């Protein structure tokens, strides 16, 4: 190892320990929660104090919402859904209300949830009229015989469940529309060079939680990539790629260049390293992101939680929006990171 | 272990050794190929000699086609595509021409291919007008920046690639239509009780291959489940669930109750057991199907091949249509199995 690499490694390890400590390690069974709001080029220099405060406030609200439910004795699946709904309803993140636009000027949303106790899972992809895709994913898990429903079939199921669909205009935000125009300018021919390769921020949102009964859950929700082709599905709704939970190992939610996370089967790989090599969650997460994903050429990150509530976060981008709670249940929000934890 | 279990175990081990031996073990680098045409209640008692001959002949043709290409020095991806195309063009299997019907009386096809040398992958889901979904999956892998395209977006991409779409009527077969009517009769309300739980045969097709350059590839293609909900996507096009390939471990193609294969991330799990626990391919395949999938409550099977061309087949159903080649390159077709190898 060269000196620079060694330095980076120890910085990363230090950052990780701090983060892990805030989640509360060891001791009696407890509840725990962590969320993310995407990874990417999050630089202090680019942030205004107002913008940073808005992100911090919404992340704190979302993690507090899930934590509160866990403290009331509700399930980890309840907490994951509730926390993600808060983020989906905010225009700040690329999920729900703030979803990015496809090359056709539409919004196509993906989401998944997995229950670590039963290995049951539900997911939706390419839905255009669903305000909270995470809730529809949960309905797929609990009320359908299937795991993944896409497009109009998923929306027909939503209607059968009594879910009110929203019009396309619900997802219109000036900010995201402008991002599409910028992306199109950059790629004259959107169909040959979609702007997937270096999006500044992957704004996918996700949550992992451990409830008082000792069960893990994970969920993820996204609008995908700005200027993606219609019909493109990323890693978010793919069980094992962007979302995975198993009480025997961990719960994982990822964010990043979805195609690389799919090819790497990233979320399941973290679990497999724990199950088959006995790695602790932090080491498994770091190995998958820093060794394997980086080697494939992909960028992004993930949050993971083991069955004792230890939280790991790992990313190979400059920052990642994330939050957990401290020993007193108070939100701890982070967004920057040196060399990534 | 009870005596019956012990007996089953040794029968299974014996069946597996025979099958593995036919693929040619050890020795210098060589090419190898194996295909499957689905797993399920395949009983000699249900087969007429004509029907059995038709299956045997088509499986032999398909495996010979891929083997021939490999012998000519073509890539494992070429062989996988060519073998699967033969099966897609036959009405005997639940893929391409012989695809089953959804509860809405439509045909929605899924397919995926993965290149073990690069970990590149391509997949399509819920396409209704594509004669050979495996070829479209390959185009996604090679000509798009994405891994998975669904529905109309996938078909728009097919058109941009110059692929001729077929009309819905291409997929009409009396046999499959009758199966839908039978399934609907069984489940008065198709939306509450789709006939997924005990289909007699999961007719998905798949192929794994090793080329002369030492590279693995895997591919899978399916019409899904008879009477499935429109928009339902199973394990076939999910990288890590129904399809996976990595030169460092193995190539895998699965068939069965897709929802269980997705929840188990079955194909990647076989690879992970080889990578992290050092299991040989046959043992990894057996463990995932007989220990893990069975425990989840799912039925089906898979074929897997390691980087030396050793073939493993494992299923917890009564039979599985499958073929490989012997030491002289001649097709070896099997369809029954006691307790599954």
XYZ file of C-alpha atoms in Angstrom:
682
model
C 0.000 0.000 0.000
C 1.257 3.425 -0.883
C 1.220 6.087 1.823
C -1.694 7.977 0.246
C -3.729 4.797 0.133
C -2.899 3.997 3.730
C -3.898 7.492 4.784
C -7.170 7.238 2.917
C -7.824 3.883 4.515
C -7.329 5.152 8.059
C -9.394 8.272 7.429
C -12.149 6.059 6.067
C -11.919 3.696 9.007
C -12.062 6.613 11.432
C -15.113 8.111 9.741
C -16.808 4.748 9.801
C -16.177 4.140 13.495
C -17.676 7.490 14.420
C -20.751 6.784 12.354
C -21.118 3.299 13.740
C -20.728 4.496 17.299
C -23.628 6.907 16.946
C -25.948 4.000 16.235
C -25.225 2.431 19.607
C -23.243 -0.793 19.658
C -23.743 -3.915 21.779
C -25.934 -3.908 24.885
C -29.496 -5.180 25.129
C -31.832 -5.468 22.122
C -32.741 -2.015 20.903
C -34.252 -0.317 17.929
C -32.142 1.354 15.263
C -32.670 3.216 12.024
C -30.608 4.822 9.280
C -31.616 6.575 6.084
C -29.917 7.954 3.015
C -30.870 10.563 0.464
C -28.395 9.778 -2.262
C -24.658 9.897 -2.904
C -22.597 11.993 -5.271
C -20.668 15.200 -5.643
C -21.908 16.788 -2.456
C -19.437 19.578 -1.738
C -19.598 22.142 1.034
C -18.498 24.730 -1.538
C -21.665 24.109 -3.595
C -24.049 24.417 -0.667
C -25.674 27.609 0.497
C -26.444 27.688 4.223
C -30.166 27.677 3.358
C -29.856 24.653 1.070
C -27.806 22.711 3.575
C -30.289 23.537 6.339
C -33.187 22.325 4.189
C -31.484 18.974 3.522
C -30.485 18.559 7.168
C -33.950 19.379 8.380
C -35.728 16.965 6.037
C -33.283 14.122 6.731
C -33.709 14.685 10.477
C -37.492 14.710 10.121
C -37.460 11.473 8.112
C -35.196 9.536 10.469
C -37.092 10.837 13.518
C -40.381 9.689 12.001
C -39.208 6.096 11.627
C -37.462 6.096 14.984
C -40.634 7.263 16.719
C -42.595 4.350 15.238
C -39.927 1.870 16.300
C -40.028 3.262 19.840
C -43.808 2.767 19.836
C -43.201 -0.905 19.111
C -44.070 -0.809 15.430
C -42.286 -3.042 12.938
C -39.149 -2.235 10.993
C -41.216 -2.418 7.795
C -43.526 0.306 9.203
C -40.534 2.474 10.066
C -38.885 2.010 6.674
C -42.093 2.921 4.853
C -42.770 5.978 7.026
C -39.255 7.392 6.790
C -39.129 6.923 3.038
C -42.543 8.537 2.598
C -41.206 11.716 4.234
C -38.372 11.814 1.697
C -40.682 10.929 -1.222
C -42.949 13.834 -0.313
C -40.061 16.323 -0.387
C -38.913 17.885 -3.679
C -35.305 17.787 -2.397
C -34.693 14.129 -3.191
C -34.927 12.092 -6.383
C -37.902 9.992 -5.301
C -41.634 10.641 -5.265
C -42.317 14.374 -5.614
C -38.734 15.227 -6.558
C -38.284 12.470 -9.161
C -36.101 13.300 -12.151
C -37.332 13.242 -15.754
C -36.716 10.599 -18.409
C -35.480 11.505 -21.890
C -39.161 11.555 -22.918
C -39.999 14.161 -20.275
C -41.902 11.679 -18.133
C -41.271 10.560 -14.555
C -40.897 6.820 -13.981
C -40.501 5.759 -10.375
C -39.103 2.581 -8.822
C -39.213 1.306 -5.237
C -38.734 -1.850 -3.179
C -39.125 -3.063 0.359
C -37.907 -6.287 1.983
C -38.759 -7.866 5.321
C -35.725 -9.524 6.890
C -37.808 -11.788 9.118
C -39.605 -13.590 6.281
C -37.487 -12.679 3.241
C -40.717 -11.403 1.726
C -40.269 -8.556 -0.691
C -42.286 -6.223 -2.878
C -41.231 -3.859 -5.626
C -42.599 -1.643 -8.370
C -40.861 -0.143 -11.379
C -41.696 2.385 -14.068
C -44.791 3.725 -12.340
C -45.893 7.200 -13.441
C -48.853 8.086 -11.262
C -47.965 6.816 -7.793
C -47.255 9.460 -5.140
C -45.523 7.057 -2.744
C -43.987 4.126 -4.632
C -42.624 2.678 -1.364
C -46.193 2.155 -0.149
C -47.157 0.440 -3.387
C -44.082 -1.786 -3.083
C -45.287 -2.748 0.379
C -48.737 -3.575 -0.998
C -47.095 -5.801 -3.615
C -45.262 -7.586 -0.783
C -48.304 -7.994 1.423
C -51.314 -8.170 -0.901
C -50.066 -9.771 -4.106
C -48.588 -13.161 -4.961
C -45.812 -11.394 -6.855
C -42.572 -9.613 -5.949
C -42.194 -7.135 -8.820
C -44.886 -5.346 -10.814
C -44.020 -2.836 -13.531
C -45.738 -0.050 -15.445
C -49.469 -0.063 -16.016
C -49.853 -3.461 -14.373
C -48.457 -2.024 -11.156
C -50.787 0.963 -11.371
C -53.805 -1.255 -12.039
C -52.905 -3.133 -8.855
C -52.601 0.181 -6.974
C -56.137 1.069 -8.073
C -57.466 -2.325 -7.029
C -55.956 -1.661 -3.587
C -57.829 1.625 -3.390
C -54.714 3.765 -3.810
C -55.450 7.133 -5.371
C -53.231 7.801 -8.369
C -51.838 11.277 -9.044
C -51.614 13.064 -12.367
C -48.275 13.386 -14.126
C -48.157 17.070 -13.206
C -47.685 16.159 -9.528
C -44.084 15.247 -10.328
C -43.284 18.454 -12.189
C -40.615 20.516 -10.432
C -38.805 23.347 -12.179
C -35.500 22.173 -10.718
C -35.720 18.659 -12.207
C -37.063 19.931 -15.539
C -34.062 22.224 -15.813
C -31.750 19.288 -15.026
C -33.262 17.396 -17.956
C -32.711 20.353 -20.294
C -29.102 20.596 -19.123
C -28.584 16.869 -19.594
C -30.081 17.015 -23.077
C -27.808 19.884 -24.015
C -24.845 17.829 -22.878
C -25.931 14.798 -24.842
C -27.115 16.016 -28.224
C -28.544 12.656 -28.998
C -30.132 11.516 -25.770
C -30.678 8.038 -27.130
C -27.069 7.400 -27.897
C -25.436 9.175 -24.999
C -27.785 9.393 -22.073
C -26.369 11.414 -19.242
C -25.949 8.492 -16.909
C -22.253 8.443 -16.593
C -21.531 11.277 -14.220
C -24.646 12.582 -12.577
C -23.524 14.935 -9.825
C -25.835 13.425 -7.265
C -27.723 10.125 -7.234
C -30.668 11.307 -5.159
C -32.259 7.933 -4.481
C -33.579 7.575 -0.927
C -33.515 4.548 1.333
C -33.887 3.262 4.855
C -32.774 0.317 6.989
C -34.258 -0.409 10.381
C -34.229 -2.857 13.289
C -37.356 -3.148 15.413
C -37.848 -4.160 19.025
C -38.695 -7.723 17.994
C -35.240 -8.010 16.429
C -36.364 -7.879 12.815
C -34.611 -6.004 10.042
C -36.155 -4.312 7.013
C -34.846 -2.317 4.072
C -36.501 -0.047 1.532
C -35.416 2.152 -1.358
C -37.230 4.603 -3.645
C -36.068 6.563 -6.681
C -36.910 8.489 -9.809
C -33.901 6.894 -11.484
C -31.512 8.851 -13.688
C -32.143 12.218 -15.315
C -32.529 11.616 -19.056
C -32.814 7.836 -18.671
C -34.554 5.977 -21.456
C -38.247 5.312 -20.881
C -38.603 1.800 -19.504
C -35.146 1.806 -17.892
C -35.187 0.119 -14.496
C -32.225 0.531 -12.148
C -31.076 -1.284 -9.050
C -33.569 0.215 -6.585
C -36.462 -2.249 -7.158
C -34.184 -5.226 -7.761
C -34.039 -7.447 -4.693
C -30.353 -8.159 -4.099
C -29.076 -5.185 -6.096
C -30.374 -1.967 -4.491
C -32.444 -3.436 -1.668
C -32.051 -6.511 0.541
C -32.824 -7.621 4.102
C -32.268 -10.840 6.005
C -32.404 -11.059 9.803
C -29.546 -13.559 9.601
C -27.180 -10.960 8.171
C -28.204 -7.382 7.429
C -30.506 -4.878 5.770
C -29.101 -2.853 2.868
C -30.256 0.107 0.781
C -28.057 1.429 -2.023
C -27.810 4.521 -4.186
C -25.633 5.213 -7.199
C -25.152 4.268 -10.822
C -27.790 1.580 -10.790
C -26.436 -0.430 -13.687
C -23.232 -1.175 -11.762
C -25.149 -2.085 -8.616
C -27.239 -4.524 -10.665
C -24.217 -6.145 -12.304
C -22.539 -6.427 -8.901
C -25.685 -7.678 -7.120
C -24.396 -5.302 -4.471
C -26.931 -5.541 -1.632
C -26.926 -9.342 -1.614
C -23.147 -9.359 -1.878
C -22.864 -7.462 1.422
C -25.123 -10.076 3.006
C -23.180 -12.970 1.446
C -19.852 -11.661 2.751
C -21.344 -11.602 6.246
C -23.002 -15.014 5.938
C -20.209 -16.922 4.230
C -17.024 -15.110 5.278
C -18.178 -13.923 8.674
C -17.298 -10.288 7.984
C -18.807 -7.613 10.229
C -21.296 -5.404 8.427
C -18.949 -2.425 8.107
C -16.190 -4.499 6.557
C -18.596 -6.213 4.177
C -20.051 -2.874 3.057
C -16.615 -1.352 2.560
C -15.346 -4.334 0.592
C -18.320 -4.329 -1.767
C -18.196 -0.576 -2.438
C -14.461 0.128 -2.377
C -13.118 -3.092 -3.826
C -15.804 -4.489 -6.055
C -17.997 -1.576 -7.186
C -15.005 0.696 -7.756
C -13.279 -2.041 -9.760
C -16.361 -2.377 -11.972
C -16.182 1.391 -12.533
C -19.350 2.331 -10.690
C -19.967 5.096 -8.173
C -22.406 5.358 -5.310
C -22.872 4.064 -1.824
C -25.030 2.151 0.581
C -26.251 2.009 4.142
C -26.391 -1.330 5.927
C -27.461 -2.491 9.364
C -26.778 -5.780 11.097
C -29.145 -7.616 13.438
C -27.687 -5.820 16.475
C -28.414 -2.424 14.987
C -24.862 -1.583 14.003
C -24.986 0.835 11.090
C -22.450 0.904 8.280
C -22.245 3.458 5.525
C -19.884 3.215 2.601
C -19.556 5.305 -0.555
C -16.929 6.047 -3.172
C -18.373 9.451 -4.034
C -17.503 12.746 -2.359
C -20.539 12.760 -0.159
C -23.719 10.987 0.794
C -26.827 12.401 2.450
C -27.497 10.226 5.488
C -28.920 10.204 8.963
C -29.239 7.936 11.958
C -30.017 8.543 15.630
C -27.692 8.871 18.596
C -27.954 7.025 21.910
C -30.745 9.349 23.023
C -32.694 8.890 19.790
C -31.755 12.304 18.458
C -31.155 12.592 14.696
C -27.548 12.729 13.507
C -27.288 14.018 9.950
C -24.193 13.816 7.743
C -23.579 14.734 4.130
C -19.893 15.068 3.455
C -17.120 12.532 3.740
C -13.415 12.465 3.038
C -12.554 9.628 0.677
C -15.823 8.145 1.792
C -16.248 6.038 4.866
C -30.800 -38.057 9.006
C -33.634 -40.499 8.562
C -33.093 -43.456 6.265
C -35.378 -42.060 3.556
C -33.460 -38.820 3.574
C -30.158 -40.624 3.387
C -31.396 -42.694 0.479
C -32.612 -39.578 -1.315
C -29.290 -37.920 -0.715
C -27.270 -40.738 -2.210
C -29.592 -41.089 -5.174
C -29.259 -37.363 -5.769
C -25.485 -37.490 -5.448
C -25.334 -40.398 -7.890
C -27.514 -38.621 -10.428
C -25.402 -35.521 -10.126
C -22.122 -37.340 -10.665
C -23.396 -38.962 -13.827
C -24.599 -35.644 -15.161
C -21.371 -33.889 -14.253
C -19.287 -36.612 -15.822
C -20.997 -36.202 -19.170
C -19.807 -32.616 -19.325
C -16.170 -33.712 -19.194
C -14.171 -32.872 -16.099
C -10.583 -31.665 -15.786
C -8.133 -31.862 -18.675
C -7.143 -29.012 -20.986
C -9.334 -25.938 -21.587
C -12.395 -26.946 -23.530
C -15.785 -25.665 -24.461
C -18.923 -26.701 -22.621
C -22.621 -25.986 -22.762
C -25.786 -26.929 -20.908
C -29.381 -25.882 -21.392
C -32.667 -26.293 -19.598
C -36.274 -26.130 -20.698
C -37.967 -25.812 -17.339
C -38.588 -27.839 -14.200
C -41.757 -29.255 -12.713
C -44.008 -32.289 -12.586
C -42.432 -34.080 -15.501
C -43.538 -37.695 -15.140
C -42.882 -40.563 -17.491
C -46.500 -41.624 -16.938
C -47.756 -38.329 -18.419
C -45.596 -38.501 -21.532
C -46.571 -40.084 -24.809
C -43.631 -41.468 -26.789
C -44.309 -38.787 -29.438
C -44.316 -35.956 -26.913
C -41.142 -37.170 -25.251
C -39.448 -37.521 -28.625
C -40.424 -33.965 -29.555
C -38.922 -32.553 -26.353
C -35.772 -34.657 -26.698
C -35.294 -33.659 -30.276
C -35.696 -29.925 -29.673
C -33.427 -29.941 -26.603
C -30.786 -31.853 -28.591
C -31.073 -29.406 -31.475
C -30.710 -26.417 -29.145
C -27.671 -27.707 -27.278
C -26.027 -28.844 -30.518
C -26.519 -25.404 -32.028
C -24.659 -23.662 -29.218
C -21.985 -26.349 -29.051
C -21.294 -25.999 -32.761
C -20.699 -22.256 -32.377
C -18.369 -22.807 -29.439
C -16.394 -25.345 -31.480
C -16.086 -22.743 -34.247
C -14.435 -20.439 -31.716
C -17.427 -18.196 -31.126
C -18.073 -16.658 -27.723
C -20.109 -18.122 -24.908
C -22.546 -15.206 -25.309
C -23.053 -16.207 -28.967
C -23.701 -19.808 -27.955
C -26.120 -18.877 -25.185
C -28.105 -16.630 -27.517
C -28.221 -19.192 -30.329
C -29.283 -22.106 -28.129
C -31.984 -20.081 -26.442
C -33.300 -18.815 -29.785
C -33.918 -22.418 -30.853
C -36.018 -22.981 -27.713
C -37.795 -19.603 -28.061
C -38.827 -20.517 -31.603
C -40.412 -23.793 -30.473
C -43.975 -23.892 -29.120
C -42.913 -26.626 -26.667
C -41.312 -24.297 -24.122
C -42.623 -21.335 -22.157
C -40.484 -18.740 -23.911
C -40.846 -16.890 -27.208
C -43.382 -18.672 -29.426
C -44.655 -20.934 -26.634
C -45.053 -18.207 -23.996
C -47.944 -18.605 -21.579
C -50.768 -16.089 -21.213
C -51.282 -13.497 -18.469
C -54.613 -13.138 -16.666
C -55.447 -10.448 -19.243
C -54.924 -12.879 -22.126
C -51.707 -11.178 -23.224
C -48.191 -12.568 -23.486
C -45.455 -10.716 -21.600
C -41.958 -12.020 -22.086
C -38.805 -11.612 -19.998
C -35.169 -12.472 -20.770
C -31.631 -11.762 -19.613
C -28.069 -12.476 -20.611
C -24.832 -11.966 -18.681
C -21.214 -12.059 -19.806
C -18.983 -13.610 -17.158
C -15.827 -11.988 -18.534
C -16.990 -8.395 -18.050
C -19.981 -8.793 -15.704
C -21.938 -6.900 -18.346
C -25.588 -7.808 -18.491
C -28.724 -7.002 -20.432
C -32.346 -7.800 -19.739
C -35.860 -7.046 -20.896
C -39.174 -7.590 -19.148
C -42.845 -7.394 -20.049
C -42.264 -7.197 -23.796
C -45.237 -8.189 -25.951
C -44.033 -8.019 -29.530
C -40.507 -9.426 -29.477
C -39.987 -12.799 -31.159
C -36.639 -13.487 -29.474
C -36.375 -11.658 -26.162
C -32.900 -13.149 -25.556
C -31.597 -11.241 -28.588
C -33.148 -8.008 -27.350
C -31.564 -8.614 -23.926
C -28.213 -8.946 -25.691
C -28.805 -5.665 -27.533
C -29.553 -3.995 -24.189
C -26.225 -5.343 -22.897
C -24.207 -4.318 -25.930
C -25.931 -1.257 -27.384
C -27.522 0.545 -24.458
C -26.160 2.212 -21.328
C -28.749 0.327 -19.288
C -29.122 -3.203 -17.906
C -32.898 -3.605 -17.755
C -35.572 -2.140 -20.036
C -39.256 -2.945 -19.574
C -42.449 -2.726 -21.582
C -42.887 -0.193 -24.347
C -39.532 1.407 -23.600
C -37.842 -1.913 -24.350
C -39.801 -2.287 -27.579
C -38.993 1.273 -28.664
C -35.316 0.369 -28.192
C -35.835 -2.813 -30.250
C -37.230 -0.708 -33.081
C -34.329 1.732 -32.884
C -32.002 -1.257 -33.253
C -33.846 -2.301 -36.407
C -35.467 -5.329 -34.805
C -38.755 -6.272 -36.454
C -41.553 -6.594 -33.918
C -44.189 -9.300 -34.262
C -47.918 -8.970 -33.723
C -49.531 -10.336 -30.590
C -51.035 -13.169 -32.602
C -47.557 -14.671 -33.134
C -47.652 -15.882 -29.524
C -51.075 -17.495 -29.749
C -50.945 -21.258 -29.277
C -54.049 -23.307 -28.577
C -52.190 -25.268 -25.894
C -51.252 -22.183 -23.833
C -54.662 -20.576 -24.303
C -56.264 -23.710 -22.917
C -53.878 -23.625 -19.961
C -55.054 -20.103 -19.172
C -58.709 -21.177 -19.309
C -57.935 -24.080 -16.986
C -56.061 -21.815 -14.597
C -58.910 -19.315 -14.586
C -61.396 -22.054 -13.857
C -59.259 -23.110 -10.911
C -58.984 -19.596 -9.593
C -62.420 -18.022 -9.872
C -60.975 -14.665 -9.098
C -57.708 -14.512 -10.999
C -56.695 -11.326 -9.247
C -56.898 -12.753 -5.780
C -55.704 -16.264 -6.419
C -53.506 -16.400 -9.474
C -52.448 -19.893 -10.332
C -48.834 -19.424 -9.385
C -48.613 -21.798 -6.562
C -48.443 -25.155 -8.228
C -47.900 -24.881 -11.929
C -47.142 -28.366 -13.199
C -44.177 -27.249 -15.242
C -42.150 -24.044 -15.152
C -41.213 -23.998 -18.829
C -38.612 -21.229 -18.711
C -35.555 -21.920 -20.896
C -31.926 -21.154 -20.202
C -28.346 -21.818 -21.157
C -24.880 -21.649 -19.612
C -21.727 -21.939 -21.692
C -17.939 -21.822 -21.527
C -16.055 -20.767 -24.649
C -12.561 -21.586 -25.869
C -11.211 -18.335 -24.425
C -12.310 -19.483 -20.977
C -15.253 -17.136 -20.614
C -18.614 -18.044 -19.125
C -22.037 -16.694 -20.077
C -25.591 -17.330 -18.936
C -28.974 -16.539 -20.418
C -32.615 -17.185 -19.569
C -35.909 -16.527 -21.363
C -39.511 -17.006 -20.283
C -43.156 -16.203 -20.737
C -43.546 -16.206 -16.967
C -46.495 -17.826 -15.207
C -49.820 -18.783 -16.735
C -52.440 -16.360 -15.397
C -49.838 -13.989 -13.938
C -50.927 -10.408 -13.425
C -50.063 -8.029 -16.250
C -46.823 -6.261 -15.327
C -45.576 -9.135 -13.175
C -41.849 -9.683 -13.623
C -40.241 -12.874 -12.332
C -36.671 -13.922 -11.660
C -35.600 -14.560 -15.257
C -34.562 -10.972 -16.167
C -33.243 -10.179 -12.689
C -29.454 -10.347 -12.616
C -28.574 -12.416 -9.546
C -31.977 -14.096 -9.254
C -32.640 -16.117 -12.443
C -29.491 -15.306 -14.389
C -25.872 -14.679 -13.388
C -22.369 -15.215 -14.761
C -18.904 -14.461 -13.455
C -15.739 -16.072 -14.842
C -14.402 -16.123 -11.289
C -17.113 -18.505 -10.138
C -19.878 -19.787 -12.406
C -22.705 -19.168 -14.857
C -26.246 -19.893 -13.665
C -29.693 -20.056 -15.252
C -32.731 -20.862 -13.128
C -36.325 -21.922 -13.633
C -39.151 -22.226 -11.155
C -41.458 -20.165 -8.983
C -39.805 -16.877 -9.803
C -40.890 -15.032 -6.689
C -38.925 -17.431 -4.490
C -35.867 -17.213 -6.709
C -36.005 -13.412 -6.450
C -36.350 -13.424 -2.662
C -33.482 -15.920 -2.426
C -31.290 -14.080 -4.983
C -30.627 -17.647 -6.065
C -28.216 -17.338 -8.995
C -25.891 -14.960 -7.160
C -26.107 -17.102 -4.056
C -24.632 -20.062 -5.946
C -21.782 -17.820 -7.053
C -21.285 -16.402 -3.542
C -21.049 -19.892 -1.998
C -18.298 -20.718 -4.486
C -16.459 -17.406 -4.029
C -16.678 -17.065 -0.264
C -16.963 -20.640 1.002
C -14.971 -22.335 -1.731
C -17.730 -24.835 -2.538
C -17.551 -26.702 -5.840
C -20.315 -25.699 -8.243
C -22.385 -28.853 -7.712
C -22.384 -28.474 -3.955
C -23.219 -24.768 -4.166
C -26.127 -25.445 -6.537
C -27.440 -28.262 -4.359
C -27.233 -26.193 -1.194
C -29.095 -23.247 -2.694
C -31.905 -25.374 -4.172
C -32.290 -28.113 -1.567
C -31.503 -26.197 1.600
C -32.424 -22.607 0.949
C -35.079 -22.579 -1.794
C -36.921 -25.544 -0.305
C -36.858 -23.883 3.117
C -38.403 -20.732 1.627
C -41.128 -22.940 0.166
C -40.223 -22.524 -3.489
C -39.883 -25.106 -6.224
C -37.757 -25.178 -9.338
C -34.193 -25.765 -10.352
C -31.113 -24.416 -12.019
C -28.192 -25.294 -14.212
C -24.750 -23.976 -13.358
C -21.305 -24.253 -14.894
C -17.933 -23.431 -13.399
C -14.944 -21.993 -15.236
C -13.618 -25.465 -16.069
C -16.866 -26.447 -17.737
C -18.194 -28.654 -14.958
C -21.960 -28.702 -15.182
C -24.249 -28.918 -12.171
C -27.991 -29.333 -12.242
C -30.164 -29.185 -9.180
C -33.945 -29.169 -8.769
C -36.490 -29.958 -6.093
C -39.235 -30.831 -8.585
C -39.908 -34.238 -10.084
C -38.164 -33.467 -13.313
C -36.292 -30.897 -15.333
C -35.825 -30.699 -19.083
C -32.094 -30.392 -19.643
C -29.304 -31.194 -22.047
C -25.553 -31.030 -22.305
C -22.989 -32.719 -24.542
C -20.832 -35.774 -23.933
C -17.066 -36.062 -24.434
C -17.580 -36.383 -28.197
C -19.860 -33.344 -28.368
C -23.001 -35.421 -28.774
C -26.178 -34.128 -27.070
C -27.214 -35.829 -23.833
C -30.838 -35.068 -22.963
C -32.484 -35.754 -19.596
C -35.925 -34.948 -18.254
C -36.667 -37.065 -15.228
C -34.929 -37.297 -11.902
C -35.598 -39.082 -8.650
C -35.726 -36.596 -5.805
C -33.819 -34.319 -8.106
C -30.081 -34.331 -8.486
